[in-house]
Amino acid sequence: MREIADYGPVRDTMVIRPYGYAIWESIQEYLNLKLKETGHSNMFDLPVKPLSITCLPNGSKVIVISPLLINQVIGLMISLLLLVIAECSNTQYPAINCRKHSALLTDFGAVGDGKTSNTKAFQSAISNLTQYASDGGAQLFVPPGKWLTGSFNLTSHFTLFLQKDALILASQDESEWPPLAVLPSYGRGRDAPAGRFSSLIFGTNLTDVVITGANGTIDGQGSYWWAKFKQDQLNLTRPYLIEIMYSDQIQISNLTLLNSPSWFVHPIYSSNIIIQGLTIIAPIDSPNTDGIDPDSSTNTRIEDCYIVSGDDCIAVKSGWDEYGIKFGKPTEHLIIRRLTCISPDSAMIALGSEMSGGIRDVRAEDITAINTQSAVRIKTAVGRGGYVKDIFVKGAKLQTMKYVFWMTGGYGSHPDPGFDPKALPQITGINYRDFSAQNVTYSARLDGISGDPFTGICISDVNIRLSEEKKKLQWNCTDVSGFTKNVIPQPCDLLQLKTDISQCPYPTDKLPIDNIQFKACSL
């Protein structure tokens, strides 16, 4: 059990650093009272400021007391601090860029009662702040409250900041969700052939966009949409929670996202993306609630996220059959680290099945899956074309899994009958190492495509402990080739044991997105 406060000399002062939340005004009032007993009207009446307060970047509050007060009130001060909790209200936050101008959502007539629609308030606020894009940018603060809204669009050089206890609630009124055209790399909607509803938070052709907060919450209230999907009542594809298209320099961080109607976070046709510190939660039986779907995007960093999902926690995509082939924009240079996933019916990380524009140079490390169907799954089919290559995964900790390794060459789903059956995907250069798994049913199911095998598979330093319900055939392999080293249980014969390697490769160079450093921005 840690102490309530730390004490230590800093030059000629004493620093008291309490944990938790304290009422600073009460401390100041108490000190002023003690100072009046010595003939001073208040602490600021002294020639030397006896007490100051500083907020550290990590949010803790530091109280600095000079020797003038130490001798007179330090004993009572410590007693008081033992009874209260101190912490900074967040005065700074990390972002790719800071803003010169600020506004509160309530400045535009918003009402945080959870009942009043604030769609116009969000739209009006962002429209007003657009004028500052060329003058240092602007930030919009969403204060504590329940802010019901339909879809709204972001602007460039802009930050949306959700304060602690701010809750954005997605409207269930379809009139507040404008329709959009189908994505050109998909050719049709995922739920219906026609278009799709705009995402709750949407942006296109933007530069320098930040969606962040002090762990504020966005709730998609997806149950309305899930019911319509299950009853086949949708004429348009369900909205996503956050979608950014054709954009550059994107940050989505330090938020809790709940109950998306479909996919949660969907950066598409974009570049230089940082997704960090998200808690994403949906019921494990909710349809298509992927956590994060980087799609035909380049230079992306996903880290420190916790995801509970009814579908893949992270699904890497790049277009669907002939439409993705024609659009021709791959997802590449993606790093995933410190991910925790719970998804009993899907994968921690899925590559595909929509991968027709190609997926290349994906790196994942220090990842954890609990009660999840598979760790990393490759999904593709005849007609997809494209490629999945140069995939590197290391440091996976797995608990209660159906599969550890899963590759599927017959996923099957197509947008329409117009796909080219001669468009075969290229799956090669797949590298997995340093996996530890417990309570596993199947070690691996690796199904390539007849006449189009999956090649260059490397698996090393893997220890799989099986469940009581383990299957007799642990490695089921067809139309694949590669090699293994130090893998338990023994892999299939198509993956040859190779003793002249130390381990499967993992790149040592840094991706450009890892060179992006956050700035400390003021609220």
XYZ file of C-alpha atoms in Angstrom:
523
model
C 0.000 0.000 0.000
C 1.571 3.269 -1.109
C 1.827 6.324 1.087
C -0.570 9.193 0.617
C 2.234 11.707 0.053
C 5.896 11.884 -0.810
C 8.150 14.431 0.885
C 11.557 15.688 -0.081
C 13.666 18.852 -0.167
C 13.939 20.743 -3.460
C 16.521 23.493 -3.117
C 15.250 25.591 -0.188
C 11.688 24.333 -0.333
C 9.734 21.313 0.708
C 7.732 19.411 -1.899
C 4.567 17.602 -0.893
C 3.218 15.368 -3.620
C -0.063 13.801 -2.577
C -1.804 11.085 -4.546
C -5.362 11.360 -5.705
C -7.695 14.397 -5.722
C -7.440 17.280 -3.214
C -9.423 20.451 -2.725
C -6.732 23.011 -3.434
C -8.956 25.878 -2.347
C -9.379 24.317 1.097
C -5.620 24.064 1.531
C -5.175 27.680 0.442
C -7.929 28.883 2.800
C -6.350 27.008 5.694
C -2.935 28.528 5.022
C -4.359 32.021 4.705
C -6.006 31.581 8.094
C -2.702 30.574 9.681
C -0.911 33.487 8.002
C -3.428 36.008 9.336
C -2.441 34.858 12.821
C 1.078 36.117 11.994
C -0.227 39.504 10.782
C -0.393 38.870 7.034
C -3.673 39.281 5.152
C -3.041 36.253 2.924
C -0.250 34.179 1.408
C 0.145 36.544 -1.545
C 0.796 39.452 0.861
C 4.206 37.986 1.666
C 7.405 39.240 -0.042
C 8.298 35.638 -0.885
C 5.578 33.360 -2.204
C 5.431 30.667 0.476
C 3.400 28.119 -1.408
C 2.861 27.204 -5.025
C 1.231 24.401 -6.936
C 2.537 22.765 -10.089
C 0.966 20.192 -12.378
C 3.325 17.593 -13.774
C 2.889 16.134 -17.282
C 1.549 12.903 -15.782
C -1.295 14.816 -14.128
C -0.086 14.709 -10.530
C -0.153 17.830 -8.386
C 2.984 19.085 -6.673
C 2.686 21.512 -3.744
C 5.855 23.477 -3.003
C 6.210 25.054 0.466
C 8.988 27.535 1.285
C 10.876 27.563 4.608
C 8.705 30.505 5.688
C 5.780 28.128 6.107
C 7.643 24.975 6.946
C 8.445 26.086 10.483
C 4.981 27.470 11.194
C 2.423 25.206 9.622
C 4.103 22.164 8.157
C 2.906 19.832 10.886
C -0.712 20.858 10.456
C -0.240 20.948 6.684
C 0.875 17.344 6.592
C -2.055 16.356 8.783
C -4.424 18.087 6.386
C -2.841 16.440 3.352
C -3.280 13.041 4.932
C -7.018 13.668 4.949
C -7.422 14.861 1.383
C -6.432 13.637 -2.042
C -4.641 15.820 -4.594
C -4.426 15.598 -8.326
C -4.333 18.030 -11.218
C -7.388 18.554 -13.243
C -5.880 17.775 -16.629
C -4.243 21.006 -17.705
C -2.190 19.445 -20.473
C -2.647 16.647 -22.942
C -0.361 14.991 -25.514
C -1.055 15.654 -29.194
C 0.666 15.728 -32.550
C -0.049 19.476 -32.688
C -1.387 22.107 -30.290
C -4.023 24.725 -31.080
C -4.104 28.495 -30.792
C -7.882 28.868 -30.414
C -10.391 27.116 -28.135
C -14.116 26.841 -27.610
C -16.580 24.929 -25.440
C -19.404 22.921 -26.964
C -21.820 24.763 -24.669
C -20.843 28.051 -26.348
C -22.940 26.828 -29.276
C -26.107 25.974 -27.385
C -25.380 22.353 -26.516
C -27.353 20.772 -23.667
C -25.796 17.812 -21.885
C -28.922 16.126 -20.545
C -28.717 12.962 -22.672
C -32.063 13.806 -24.324
C -31.601 17.008 -26.309
C -30.098 16.581 -29.768
C -26.785 18.418 -30.078
C -26.110 17.603 -33.720
C -26.524 21.236 -34.770
C -24.363 22.396 -31.866
C -21.495 20.125 -32.921
C -21.884 21.123 -36.551
C -22.082 24.830 -35.711
C -19.075 24.677 -33.391
C -16.846 22.938 -35.919
C -18.030 25.171 -38.759
C -17.178 28.232 -36.656
C -13.750 26.913 -35.688
C -12.849 26.076 -39.288
C -11.900 29.727 -39.785
C -8.855 29.198 -37.542
C -7.352 26.356 -39.597
C -4.806 28.754 -41.113
C -4.261 30.623 -37.834
C -2.894 28.025 -35.447
C -5.918 25.714 -35.511
C -8.687 25.253 -32.953
C -9.806 22.844 -30.256
C -13.352 22.081 -29.190
C -13.876 20.915 -25.614
C -16.751 18.640 -24.710
C -17.383 19.169 -20.977
C -18.831 16.655 -18.502
C -22.393 15.730 -19.408
C -24.361 13.485 -21.741
C -24.260 14.903 -25.253
C -26.712 13.243 -27.643
C -25.825 13.784 -31.297
C -26.073 12.477 -34.794
C -23.250 12.433 -37.321
C -20.930 15.431 -37.607
C -17.866 16.227 -39.736
C -14.458 17.355 -38.539
C -12.172 19.963 -40.067
C -8.423 20.353 -40.555
C -5.979 21.558 -37.889
C -8.570 20.687 -35.293
C -8.781 18.887 -31.951
C -11.918 17.367 -30.453
C -11.278 16.916 -26.718
C -13.621 14.991 -24.428
C -13.122 15.956 -20.822
C -13.384 13.421 -18.033
C -17.044 12.428 -17.501
C -17.989 13.725 -20.953
C -20.206 11.207 -22.736
C -21.135 11.543 -26.401
C -24.240 9.477 -27.124
C -25.005 8.495 -30.713
C -28.539 9.297 -31.814
C -30.825 6.449 -32.831
C -32.762 8.757 -35.137
C -31.744 7.742 -38.658
C -32.534 11.224 -39.977
C -29.456 12.449 -38.121
C -27.196 10.099 -40.087
C -26.746 11.382 -43.667
C -26.131 8.805 -46.410
C -22.774 8.428 -48.137
C -21.721 6.766 -51.365
C -20.170 3.309 -51.228
C -16.424 3.118 -50.713
C -14.728 2.864 -54.127
C -12.434 0.025 -53.019
C -15.452 -2.033 -51.862
C -17.995 -1.475 -54.642
C -20.992 -1.958 -52.358
C -21.974 -1.623 -48.728
C -21.126 -4.389 -46.302
C -24.730 -4.671 -45.061
C -26.667 -3.630 -48.185
C -25.791 -3.059 -51.862
C -26.558 0.656 -51.827
C -24.680 3.352 -49.905
C -23.962 3.675 -46.211
C -24.717 5.915 -43.286
C -22.098 8.486 -42.372
C -20.054 7.649 -39.303
C -20.822 9.356 -36.009
C -17.520 11.277 -36.191
C -16.495 11.680 -39.819
C -13.858 13.506 -41.802
C -12.561 13.491 -45.357
C -9.664 15.241 -47.119
C -8.306 16.597 -43.848
C -4.862 17.386 -42.469
C -3.866 17.355 -38.800
C -6.887 16.005 -36.898
C -6.881 14.983 -33.230
C -9.694 13.152 -31.420
C -8.670 12.727 -27.805
C -9.602 13.398 -24.213
C -9.172 12.704 -20.527
C -10.705 9.261 -21.078
C -14.058 10.705 -22.073
C -16.544 8.270 -23.614
C -18.278 7.879 -26.966
C -21.199 5.443 -26.900
C -22.558 4.393 -30.297
C -25.733 2.941 -28.743
C -25.448 0.189 -31.304
C -28.251 -2.082 -30.102
C -30.737 -0.290 -32.406
C -28.545 -1.026 -35.423
C -27.644 -4.573 -34.393
C -31.332 -5.457 -34.188
C -32.017 -4.039 -37.661
C -29.041 -5.939 -39.066
C -30.135 -9.246 -37.554
C -33.684 -8.721 -38.850
C -32.412 -7.811 -42.360
C -34.093 -4.409 -42.203
C -31.190 -2.258 -43.421
C -31.288 -0.405 -46.736
C -27.892 1.171 -46.102
C -24.778 -0.124 -44.371
C -24.571 0.653 -40.661
C -22.488 3.640 -39.573
C -19.064 3.310 -38.019
C -18.208 5.188 -34.853
C -15.185 7.093 -36.219
C -14.124 7.198 -39.867
C -11.441 9.395 -41.404
C -10.924 9.265 -45.197
C -8.315 10.640 -47.604
C -6.548 12.380 -44.734
C -3.068 12.859 -43.289
C -1.781 13.298 -39.724
C -4.477 11.703 -37.582
C -4.473 11.038 -33.841
C -7.196 9.129 -31.976
C -6.278 8.587 -28.336
C -7.187 8.349 -24.655
C -10.893 7.631 -25.053
C -13.394 4.941 -24.138
C -15.485 3.782 -27.097
C -18.618 1.715 -26.536
C -21.238 -0.128 -28.589
C -20.484 0.958 -32.135
C -23.217 0.159 -34.681
C -20.511 -1.605 -36.729
C -16.741 -1.019 -36.919
C -15.382 1.309 -34.241
C -12.373 3.107 -35.765
C -11.871 3.124 -39.526
C -9.026 5.155 -41.031
C -9.194 4.631 -44.791
C -7.155 5.989 -47.724
C -5.104 7.908 -45.145
C -1.556 8.240 -43.825
C 0.443 9.058 -40.701
C -2.040 7.769 -38.158
C -1.564 7.284 -34.405
C -4.195 5.348 -32.444
C -3.249 5.118 -28.796
C -4.737 4.410 -25.401
C -8.233 3.406 -26.512
C -10.575 1.238 -24.488
C -13.050 -0.306 -26.941
C -15.918 -2.425 -25.675
C -18.882 -4.091 -27.362
C -20.870 -7.211 -26.420
C -19.064 -10.312 -27.618
C -22.132 -11.325 -29.646
C -22.589 -7.938 -31.359
C -22.308 -8.164 -35.168
C -19.247 -6.782 -36.994
C -18.033 -4.608 -34.140
C -14.378 -4.678 -35.224
C -12.230 -2.570 -32.927
C -9.752 -0.846 -35.266
C -9.688 -1.311 -39.052
C -6.727 0.328 -40.808
C -7.807 0.202 -44.443
C -5.763 1.126 -47.517
C -3.664 3.342 -45.279
C 0.048 3.785 -44.714
C 2.302 4.598 -41.788
C 0.023 3.721 -38.871
C 0.825 3.177 -35.186
C -1.617 1.371 -32.885
C -0.538 0.966 -29.278
C -1.765 0.517 -25.713
C -5.335 -0.420 -26.634
C -7.748 -2.728 -24.798
C -10.499 -4.205 -26.962
C -13.489 -6.445 -26.217
C -15.341 -7.146 -29.448
C -17.922 -9.197 -31.259
C -15.538 -9.390 -34.211
C -11.823 -8.955 -34.886
C -10.077 -6.660 -32.417
C -7.916 -5.301 -35.216
C -8.776 -6.033 -38.855
C -6.274 -4.916 -41.477
C -7.936 -4.303 -44.851
C -7.342 -2.886 -48.345
C -10.390 -3.356 -50.560
C -12.685 -6.065 -51.841
C -12.133 -8.194 -54.956
C -12.198 -6.381 -58.310
C -12.930 -3.021 -56.666
C -9.931 -3.245 -54.366
C -7.717 -4.454 -57.218
C -8.785 -1.498 -59.373
C -8.392 1.052 -56.563
C -4.959 -0.405 -55.834
C -4.116 1.190 -52.493
C -2.401 -1.138 -50.006
C -2.176 -1.007 -46.247
C 1.497 -0.918 -45.362
C 3.969 0.146 -42.677
C 1.716 -0.690 -39.742
C 2.972 -1.218 -36.193
C 0.791 -2.730 -33.441
C 2.104 -2.975 -29.894
C 0.783 -3.583 -26.385
C -2.659 -4.709 -27.514
C -5.017 -6.682 -25.280
C -7.943 -8.417 -26.978
C -10.986 -10.442 -25.900
C -13.026 -11.812 -28.799
C -14.346 -15.375 -28.417
C -15.571 -15.636 -32.015
C -12.876 -13.765 -33.924
C -9.204 -12.853 -34.118
C -6.936 -10.608 -32.127
C -5.430 -9.418 -35.425
C -6.991 -10.306 -38.775
C -5.332 -9.656 -42.133
C -8.211 -9.497 -44.616
C -10.460 -10.811 -45.794
C -10.775 -7.602 -47.818
C -7.107 -7.392 -48.865
C -7.286 -6.942 -52.631
C -5.193 -3.767 -52.624
C -2.447 -5.570 -50.723
C -1.180 -5.707 -47.129
C 2.545 -5.362 -46.549
C 5.010 -4.649 -43.739
C 2.819 -5.246 -40.703
C 4.621 -5.508 -37.363
C 3.025 -6.569 -34.090
C 4.736 -7.049 -30.742
C 3.863 -7.492 -27.078
C 0.271 -8.526 -27.726
C -2.159 -10.406 -25.477
C -5.313 -12.351 -26.278
C -7.681 -13.846 -23.716
C -10.633 -16.087 -24.571
C -10.192 -15.297 -28.253
C -10.773 -17.484 -31.298
C -7.333 -16.970 -32.842
C -4.230 -14.863 -32.392
C -3.389 -13.731 -35.928
C -5.610 -14.863 -38.778
C -5.050 -14.427 -42.504
C -8.317 -14.427 -44.466
C -8.488 -14.473 -48.255
C -10.048 -16.295 -51.228
C -9.910 -16.939 -54.943
C -10.939 -13.680 -56.620
C -9.299 -11.444 -54.044
C -6.025 -10.904 -55.863
C -3.667 -8.656 -53.941
C -1.144 -9.898 -51.424
C -0.350 -10.348 -47.755
C 3.406 -10.337 -47.310
C 6.176 -9.274 -44.960
C 4.196 -9.883 -41.785
C 6.111 -9.961 -38.495
C 4.673 -10.860 -35.090
C 6.616 -11.440 -31.882
C 5.876 -11.623 -28.193
C 2.311 -12.967 -28.014
C 0.769 -14.133 -24.745
C -2.383 -16.178 -25.271
C -4.876 -17.644 -22.819
C -7.871 -19.827 -23.740
C -7.762 -19.958 -27.508
C -9.444 -22.071 -30.153
C -6.531 -21.575 -32.566
C -3.107 -20.030 -32.179
C -2.315 -19.868 -35.924
C -5.078 -19.684 -38.519
C -4.893 -19.047 -42.256
C -7.942 -19.344 -44.477
C -7.713 -19.464 -48.260
C -11.412 -20.103 -48.832
C -13.089 -17.226 -46.989
C -15.527 -16.877 -49.861
C -17.501 -13.663 -49.317
C -17.670 -11.542 -52.509
C -19.309 -8.175 -53.286
C -20.954 -9.488 -56.458
C -20.537 -12.215 -59.113
C -18.171 -9.977 -61.113
C -14.986 -11.069 -59.342
C -12.209 -12.602 -61.402
C -11.657 -16.277 -60.477
C -8.136 -15.979 -61.906
C -7.242 -13.251 -59.395
C -5.286 -15.261 -56.869
C -3.840 -13.726 -53.709
C -0.136 -13.931 -52.904
C 0.487 -14.922 -49.279
C 4.183 -15.033 -48.427
C 6.749 -13.948 -45.872
C 4.698 -14.635 -42.716
C 6.869 -14.603 -39.571
C 5.762 -15.533 -36.046
C 8.049 -15.915 -33.024
C 8.024 -15.926 -29.223
C 4.459 -17.110 -28.616
C 3.289 -18.515 -25.292
C -0.189 -20.012 -25.220
C -2.265 -21.893 -22.652
C -5.573 -23.729 -22.749
C -5.576 -24.135 -26.539
C -7.890 -26.403 -28.543
C -6.053 -26.397 -31.922
C -2.455 -25.318 -32.386
C -2.914 -24.380 -36.030
C -5.196 -24.603 -39.015
C -3.377 -23.465 -42.142
C -5.424 -23.764 -45.338
C -3.812 -22.333 -48.458
C -5.311 -22.396 -51.946
C -4.850 -25.329 -54.302
C -2.483 -24.188 -57.029
C -1.721 -21.041 -55.061
C 0.008 -22.150 -51.851
C 0.897 -19.844 -48.986
C 4.707 -19.739 -48.840
C 7.552 -18.448 -46.717
C 5.915 -19.198 -43.371
C 8.336 -19.049 -40.440
C 7.340 -19.998 -36.874
C 9.897 -20.151 -34.056
C 10.093 -20.318 -30.265
C 6.459 -21.213 -29.617
C 5.140 -23.111 -26.601
C 1.495 -24.160 -26.753
C -0.155 -25.877 -23.805
C -3.322 -27.685 -24.770
C -6.722 -27.687 -23.116
C -8.455 -30.769 -21.808
C -10.697 -30.633 -24.894
C -7.721 -30.561 -27.271
C -8.124 -32.046 -30.748
C -6.107 -35.063 -31.778
C -4.855 -33.418 -34.995
C -3.107 -30.309 -33.676
C -1.626 -28.989 -36.918
C -3.966 -29.177 -39.908
C -2.020 -27.928 -42.947
C -2.830 -27.884 -46.655
C -1.213 -25.955 -49.507
C 1.339 -24.169 -47.334
C 5.135 -24.254 -47.064
C 7.726 -22.912 -44.677
C 9.784 -23.923 -41.681
C 9.794 -23.940 -37.907
C 12.166 -24.102 -34.958
C 11.545 -24.732 -31.255
C 7.794 -25.191 -31.605
C 5.662 -27.307 -29.258
C 3.547 -29.296 -30.160
C 5.387 -30.535 -33.227
C 4.159 -28.777 -36.389
C 2.918 -30.424 -39.576
C 5.356 -31.878 -42.087
C 4.713 -29.057 -44.606
C 6.487 -26.718 -42.189
C 9.922 -28.257 -42.091
C 12.081 -28.223 -39.005
C 15.040 -25.941 -39.614
C 17.978 -25.871 -37.200
C 20.288 -23.449 -39.001
C 18.355 -20.325 -37.993
C 18.301 -18.649 -34.592
C 14.720 -17.398 -34.874
C 12.256 -15.986 -37.364
C 13.087 -12.430 -38.458
C 11.651 -9.220 -37.043
C 12.686 -5.840 -38.502
C 15.177 -3.767 -36.541
C 14.541 -0.496 -38.378
C 11.997 2.057 -37.165
C 8.938 2.932 -39.178
C 8.556 6.669 -39.899
C 5.443 6.866 -37.696
C 7.563 5.904 -34.686
C 9.502 9.123 -35.117
C 6.412 11.235 -34.420
C 6.615 12.756 -30.943
C 3.678 14.244 -29.058
C 3.656 17.820 -27.843
C 2.275 18.916 -24.459
C -0.821 20.966 -25.294
C -2.816 23.156 -22.919
C -6.511 22.961 -22.250
